[in-house]
XYZ file of C-alpha atoms in Angstrom:
366
model
C 0.024 -0.013 0.025
C 1.390 3.396 -0.985
C 0.655 6.254 1.335
C 1.088 10.002 0.706
C 4.603 11.423 1.344
C 3.610 13.140 4.577
C 3.709 11.865 8.182
C 0.662 9.684 8.453
C -0.698 8.680 11.888
C -1.114 4.946 12.583
C -4.884 5.414 13.218
C -5.402 6.576 9.658
C -3.632 3.419 8.227
C -5.750 1.257 10.566
C -8.919 3.077 9.486
C -8.074 2.605 5.823
C -7.347 -1.081 6.134
C -10.435 -1.591 8.344
C -12.666 0.255 5.937
C -11.486 -1.980 3.050
C -12.219 -5.088 5.150
C -15.680 -3.832 5.997
C -16.483 -3.235 2.286
C -15.308 -6.687 1.427
C -17.364 -8.234 4.302
C -20.437 -6.252 3.119
C -20.125 -7.790 -0.310
C -19.399 -11.313 1.065
C -22.546 -11.096 3.135
C -24.607 -11.787 -0.041
C -22.516 -14.898 -0.824
C -22.524 -18.247 1.055
C -19.461 -18.649 3.265
C -18.188 -21.728 1.542
C -18.234 -19.952 -1.794
C -16.136 -17.001 -0.435
C -13.799 -19.586 1.113
C -13.432 -21.456 -2.149
C -12.897 -18.384 -4.278
C -10.711 -16.306 -1.979
C -8.877 -18.739 0.353
C -8.709 -22.112 -1.259
C -7.824 -20.540 -4.637
C -5.214 -18.282 -3.142
C -2.231 -20.402 -4.279
C -3.556 -20.457 -7.891
C -3.896 -16.695 -7.841
C -0.361 -16.175 -6.729
C 0.930 -18.657 -9.288
C -1.022 -17.054 -12.060
C 0.315 -13.563 -11.175
C 3.831 -14.977 -11.106
C 3.401 -16.631 -14.505
C 2.264 -13.232 -15.961
C 5.550 -11.763 -14.776
C 8.063 -14.582 -15.578
C 6.564 -15.399 -18.985
C 6.838 -11.790 -20.075
C 3.020 -11.419 -20.623
C 2.640 -8.509 -18.107
C 5.459 -6.507 -19.752
C 4.213 -7.342 -23.275
C 0.711 -6.143 -22.419
C 2.067 -2.912 -21.049
C -0.590 -0.328 -21.081
C -2.262 -1.696 -24.183
C -5.059 -4.142 -25.156
C -3.554 -7.155 -26.922
C -4.780 -10.309 -28.526
C -3.714 -13.340 -26.407
C -2.805 -15.401 -29.502
C -0.601 -12.610 -30.946
C 1.064 -12.352 -27.474
C 1.691 -16.068 -27.427
C 3.322 -16.057 -30.818
C 5.402 -13.020 -29.937
C 6.669 -14.594 -26.710
C 6.991 -18.146 -27.913
C 4.150 -19.400 -25.629
C 1.464 -21.984 -26.232
C -1.590 -20.047 -27.517
C -4.215 -22.209 -25.738
C -2.563 -22.080 -22.364
C -1.978 -18.296 -22.793
C -5.657 -17.808 -23.357
C -6.468 -19.915 -20.309
C -3.953 -18.128 -18.060
C -5.205 -14.717 -19.168
C -8.816 -15.864 -18.499
C -7.830 -16.907 -15.015
C -6.001 -13.643 -14.511
C -9.200 -11.814 -15.464
C -11.115 -13.880 -12.770
C -8.425 -12.672 -10.373
C -8.984 -8.995 -11.404
C -5.448 -8.861 -12.912
C -6.585 -8.471 -16.515
C -9.761 -7.493 -18.308
C -10.818 -9.173 -21.531
C -13.061 -7.217 -23.896
C -15.654 -8.588 -26.252
C -13.053 -9.035 -29.026
C -11.057 -11.192 -26.754
C -8.282 -8.570 -26.261
C -6.731 -8.451 -22.794
C -5.234 -5.558 -20.917
C -3.964 -5.198 -17.343
C -6.264 -3.695 -14.699
C -5.264 -1.234 -12.062
C -4.605 -4.230 -9.785
C -2.510 -6.073 -12.394
C -0.581 -3.062 -13.727
C 2.096 -3.261 -11.014
C 3.138 -6.704 -12.395
C 4.925 -4.725 -15.154
C 8.572 -4.329 -14.366
C 8.492 -0.703 -15.753
C 5.496 0.346 -13.610
C 6.503 3.101 -11.145
C 5.017 1.017 -8.268
C 6.015 -2.308 -9.591
C 6.098 -5.329 -7.281
C 6.896 -7.725 -9.997
C 9.981 -9.198 -8.294
C 8.056 -9.826 -5.027
C 5.360 -11.596 -6.965
C 7.985 -13.806 -8.708
C 9.464 -14.688 -5.307
C 6.064 -15.468 -3.798
C 5.084 -17.667 -6.749
C 8.323 -19.693 -6.836
C 7.809 -23.344 -5.817
C 10.553 -23.171 -3.164
C 8.660 -20.339 -1.443
C 5.434 -22.348 -1.398
C 7.458 -25.265 0.027
C 8.692 -23.105 2.942
C 5.072 -22.242 3.827
C 4.129 -25.883 3.606
C 5.361 -26.469 7.219
C 3.236 -24.027 9.020
C 1.271 -27.020 10.527
C 4.546 -28.411 11.957
C 5.376 -24.997 13.364
C 2.017 -24.832 15.043
C 2.844 -28.154 16.824
C 6.554 -27.698 17.494
C 7.133 -23.915 17.672
C 8.400 -21.252 15.342
C 11.921 -22.628 14.986
C 13.212 -24.057 12.796
C 11.776 -21.957 9.969
C 10.094 -23.387 6.844
C 13.354 -22.939 4.937
C 15.325 -24.987 7.536
C 12.626 -27.713 7.447
C 12.597 -28.017 3.659
C 16.183 -27.215 2.559
C 18.141 -27.678 5.762
C 19.464 -24.076 5.575
C 18.303 -20.571 6.400
C 16.741 -18.244 3.900
C 20.038 -16.314 3.514
C 22.065 -19.559 2.862
C 19.436 -20.592 0.435
C 19.959 -17.367 -1.498
C 23.639 -18.012 -1.649
C 22.923 -21.275 -3.496
C 20.189 -19.825 -5.684
C 21.585 -16.475 -6.942
C 18.629 -15.951 -9.222
C 16.165 -16.042 -6.292
C 18.562 -14.001 -4.197
C 18.574 -11.349 -6.943
C 14.867 -11.436 -7.225
C 14.430 -11.022 -3.542
C 16.847 -8.182 -3.310
C 14.933 -6.375 -6.117
C 11.666 -7.164 -4.413
C 12.990 -5.536 -1.154
C 13.984 -2.444 -3.238
C 10.447 -2.242 -4.785
C 8.774 -2.630 -1.356
C 11.037 -0.001 0.129
C 9.731 2.443 -2.334
C 6.217 2.126 -0.804
C 7.069 4.160 2.266
C 10.434 5.765 1.449
C 9.150 9.307 0.872
C 7.137 9.089 4.128
C 10.145 7.828 6.202
C 12.215 10.656 4.909
C 9.746 13.145 6.336
C 8.517 11.211 9.443
C 11.759 11.648 11.362
C 13.988 14.768 11.959
C 17.121 13.419 10.225
C 20.189 15.554 11.031
C 20.824 18.446 8.584
C 24.559 18.310 8.846
C 25.414 15.147 10.719
C 26.350 11.708 9.646
C 23.743 8.985 9.017
C 24.766 5.349 9.010
C 22.508 2.827 7.346
C 23.309 -0.673 8.727
C 22.633 -3.523 6.305
C 21.375 -0.801 3.989
C 21.720 -2.804 0.702
C 22.828 -0.784 -2.187
C 21.767 2.436 -0.461
C 18.244 3.410 -1.710
C 17.067 4.648 1.730
C 20.393 6.434 2.505
C 20.339 8.069 -0.902
C 16.793 9.355 -0.258
C 17.888 10.675 3.175
C 20.871 12.447 1.729
C 18.797 13.994 -1.005
C 16.493 15.288 1.717
C 19.411 16.568 3.789
C 21.936 18.007 1.229
C 24.420 19.016 3.977
C 24.502 15.575 5.651
C 26.826 12.782 4.998
C 26.369 9.026 5.071
C 27.936 5.687 5.916
C 26.680 2.566 4.190
C 27.461 -0.629 6.132
C 26.966 -3.993 4.508
C 28.873 -6.971 3.083
C 31.674 -6.452 0.597
C 29.566 -7.883 -2.243
C 26.679 -5.562 -1.564
C 29.015 -2.620 -1.173
C 30.442 -3.190 -4.647
C 26.981 -3.031 -6.165
C 26.155 0.013 -4.054
C 29.029 1.975 -5.348
C 27.740 1.853 -8.929
C 24.202 2.865 -7.817
C 25.324 5.679 -5.592
C 27.712 7.054 -8.254
C 24.821 7.154 -10.724
C 22.849 9.158 -8.131
C 25.775 11.574 -7.687
C 26.255 10.762 -3.989
C 29.400 8.704 -3.869
C 31.494 11.679 -2.559
C 29.141 11.976 0.356
C 29.090 8.435 1.496
C 31.699 6.276 3.184
C 31.534 2.533 2.653
C 32.120 0.150 5.508
C 32.054 -3.677 5.333
C 30.532 -5.492 8.356
C 28.279 -8.249 9.578
C 25.233 -8.023 11.798
C 26.719 -10.811 13.905
C 30.281 -9.867 13.555
C 32.338 -6.628 13.649
C 30.467 -3.339 13.201
C 32.603 -0.227 13.120
C 31.096 3.094 12.211
C 30.829 6.437 14.091
C 27.759 8.479 13.283
C 25.180 10.783 14.688
C 22.145 8.651 13.630
C 22.051 4.957 12.792
C 19.203 3.335 11.064
C 18.133 -0.306 10.301
C 15.184 -0.872 7.980
C 13.488 -4.261 7.986
C 16.310 -5.920 9.902
C 14.855 -6.742 13.376
C 11.865 -8.482 11.927
C 14.099 -11.089 10.321
C 15.281 -12.397 13.638
C 14.364 -13.942 16.953
C 14.457 -11.875 20.139
C 17.816 -13.370 21.108
C 19.355 -12.602 17.724
C 17.912 -9.082 17.854
C 19.544 -8.495 21.224
C 22.836 -9.708 19.776
C 22.537 -7.313 16.801
C 21.502 -4.335 18.955
C 24.386 -4.917 21.335
C 26.778 -4.913 18.472
C 25.363 -1.700 17.136
C 25.358 -0.191 20.603
C 29.145 -1.068 20.942
C 29.940 1.145 17.844
C 27.668 4.048 18.775
C 29.147 7.121 20.452
C 27.514 8.407 23.569
C 24.514 10.524 22.715
C 24.010 9.105 19.163
C 20.655 7.693 18.044
C 19.462 4.475 16.612
C 16.306 4.488 14.549
C 14.790 1.010 13.736
C 12.178 0.808 10.992
C 9.711 -1.995 10.847
C 5.964 -2.477 10.760
C 3.829 -1.753 13.842
C 2.213 -5.101 14.650
C 0.101 -5.927 17.770
C -1.257 -9.442 18.035
C -4.375 -8.146 19.744
C -5.058 -5.719 16.955
C -4.187 -7.587 13.707
C -4.758 -6.140 10.305
C -4.532 -7.483 6.783
C -1.062 -6.072 6.123
C 0.957 -6.776 9.302
C -0.727 -10.061 10.212
C 0.021 -11.568 6.919
C 3.683 -10.285 6.929
C 4.085 -11.655 10.432
C 3.045 -15.093 9.141
C 5.524 -14.637 6.364
C 8.370 -13.998 8.732
C 7.293 -17.041 10.645
C 7.738 -19.230 7.635
C 10.782 -17.635 6.081
C 13.062 -16.496 8.879
C 14.588 -18.019 11.975
C 12.439 -16.629 14.778
C 11.483 -13.724 12.572
C 8.302 -11.706 13.499
C 6.702 -8.256 13.275
C 6.702 -6.499 16.686
C 4.902 -3.805 18.617
C 6.783 -0.667 19.739
C 6.892 -1.956 23.289
C 8.519 -5.188 22.233
C 11.198 -3.216 20.282
C 11.752 -0.954 23.274
C 12.319 -4.018 25.486
C 14.959 -5.354 23.063
C 16.632 -1.923 23.051
C 16.773 -1.806 26.844
C 18.289 -5.271 26.996
C 21.027 -4.013 24.632
C 21.909 -1.146 26.905
C 20.216 1.559 24.842
C 17.646 4.091 26.134
C 14.365 3.778 24.218
C 12.894 7.045 22.899
C 9.999 8.310 20.793
C 8.046 6.211 18.276
C 7.046 7.875 15.081
C 4.701 6.466 12.435
C 4.183 6.683 8.689
C 1.079 4.702 8.424
C 1.801 1.124 9.710
C 5.536 1.780 9.370
C 7.059 2.640 12.803
C 10.393 4.399 13.427
C 11.454 3.466 16.927
C 14.227 5.687 18.432
C 16.874 4.748 21.050
C 19.870 6.652 22.383
C 23.295 5.462 23.413
C 23.985 6.500 27.008
């Protein structure tokens, strides 16, 4: 969900998600429950696979913004014409495409972000979700219900963590990295404005990938400087990206490991979508290592989704279940839970700011 690029209270996001649910429930009231269950829940896997096929086959990109004949598309892309017609028909039933009376198909508003050139594309995330290995990781939720969250679905299926799996499947690792970049764009403009980032200080992004968020922060604060801390492999890719953005001379690169050496002196440190990947014990370890490199008086800002088990919503509850299946002890947390982890690491918890369901939790090094 993309929100306006202004600070947005949590209650507004909750109200919007709640209103959407109530509208859906109002429509569902006219349909027998078993039909809704069949169409929306039991068919969920098929819908994900169909969306993934539109991306991976090239159909979504070939459709673009136009209406196209499915047989022509099939010939153009080297696909089977009959199967192409059937997949597009199923995509139409899923509201991803619309087929006119002449049989020509076009992407709907819902399906348009399946295009890789769409400004709000989530094509890579859909490809990752539709991959058979991802479905296999979710196939062990029943075992986790009986035995507990750990080991994750990836450990149960492949005998390795999500991150080690990506090391062996570089194609999926690249798709996942691109998906994280795409999803980061959803709330990046709001994050930039939701926190008083220093005008002239140094901002260190820990495990910041190729630097999309750090670049946005430095664009917002032209007098500030940055430190990007990540693995050597990621830093190499980041240099190319940040040079293209004209920011390389304002950013210092540091190699490090969340569970190893972290060495960077800054005014503000930030970690986006890091804590939710890990168990409480692992988060304490990470935060203690961050605390060890922070000068007294410096600030840490963790960025995750605000999730309270007693007040679930369609966005955070589903992502919490995703973290359960994919990561070792991963979960979405409430501000109070993050504050407790910060205290355990020797940090002084501070203010919590929101941009919709995204929370920016502050802590200070004593």
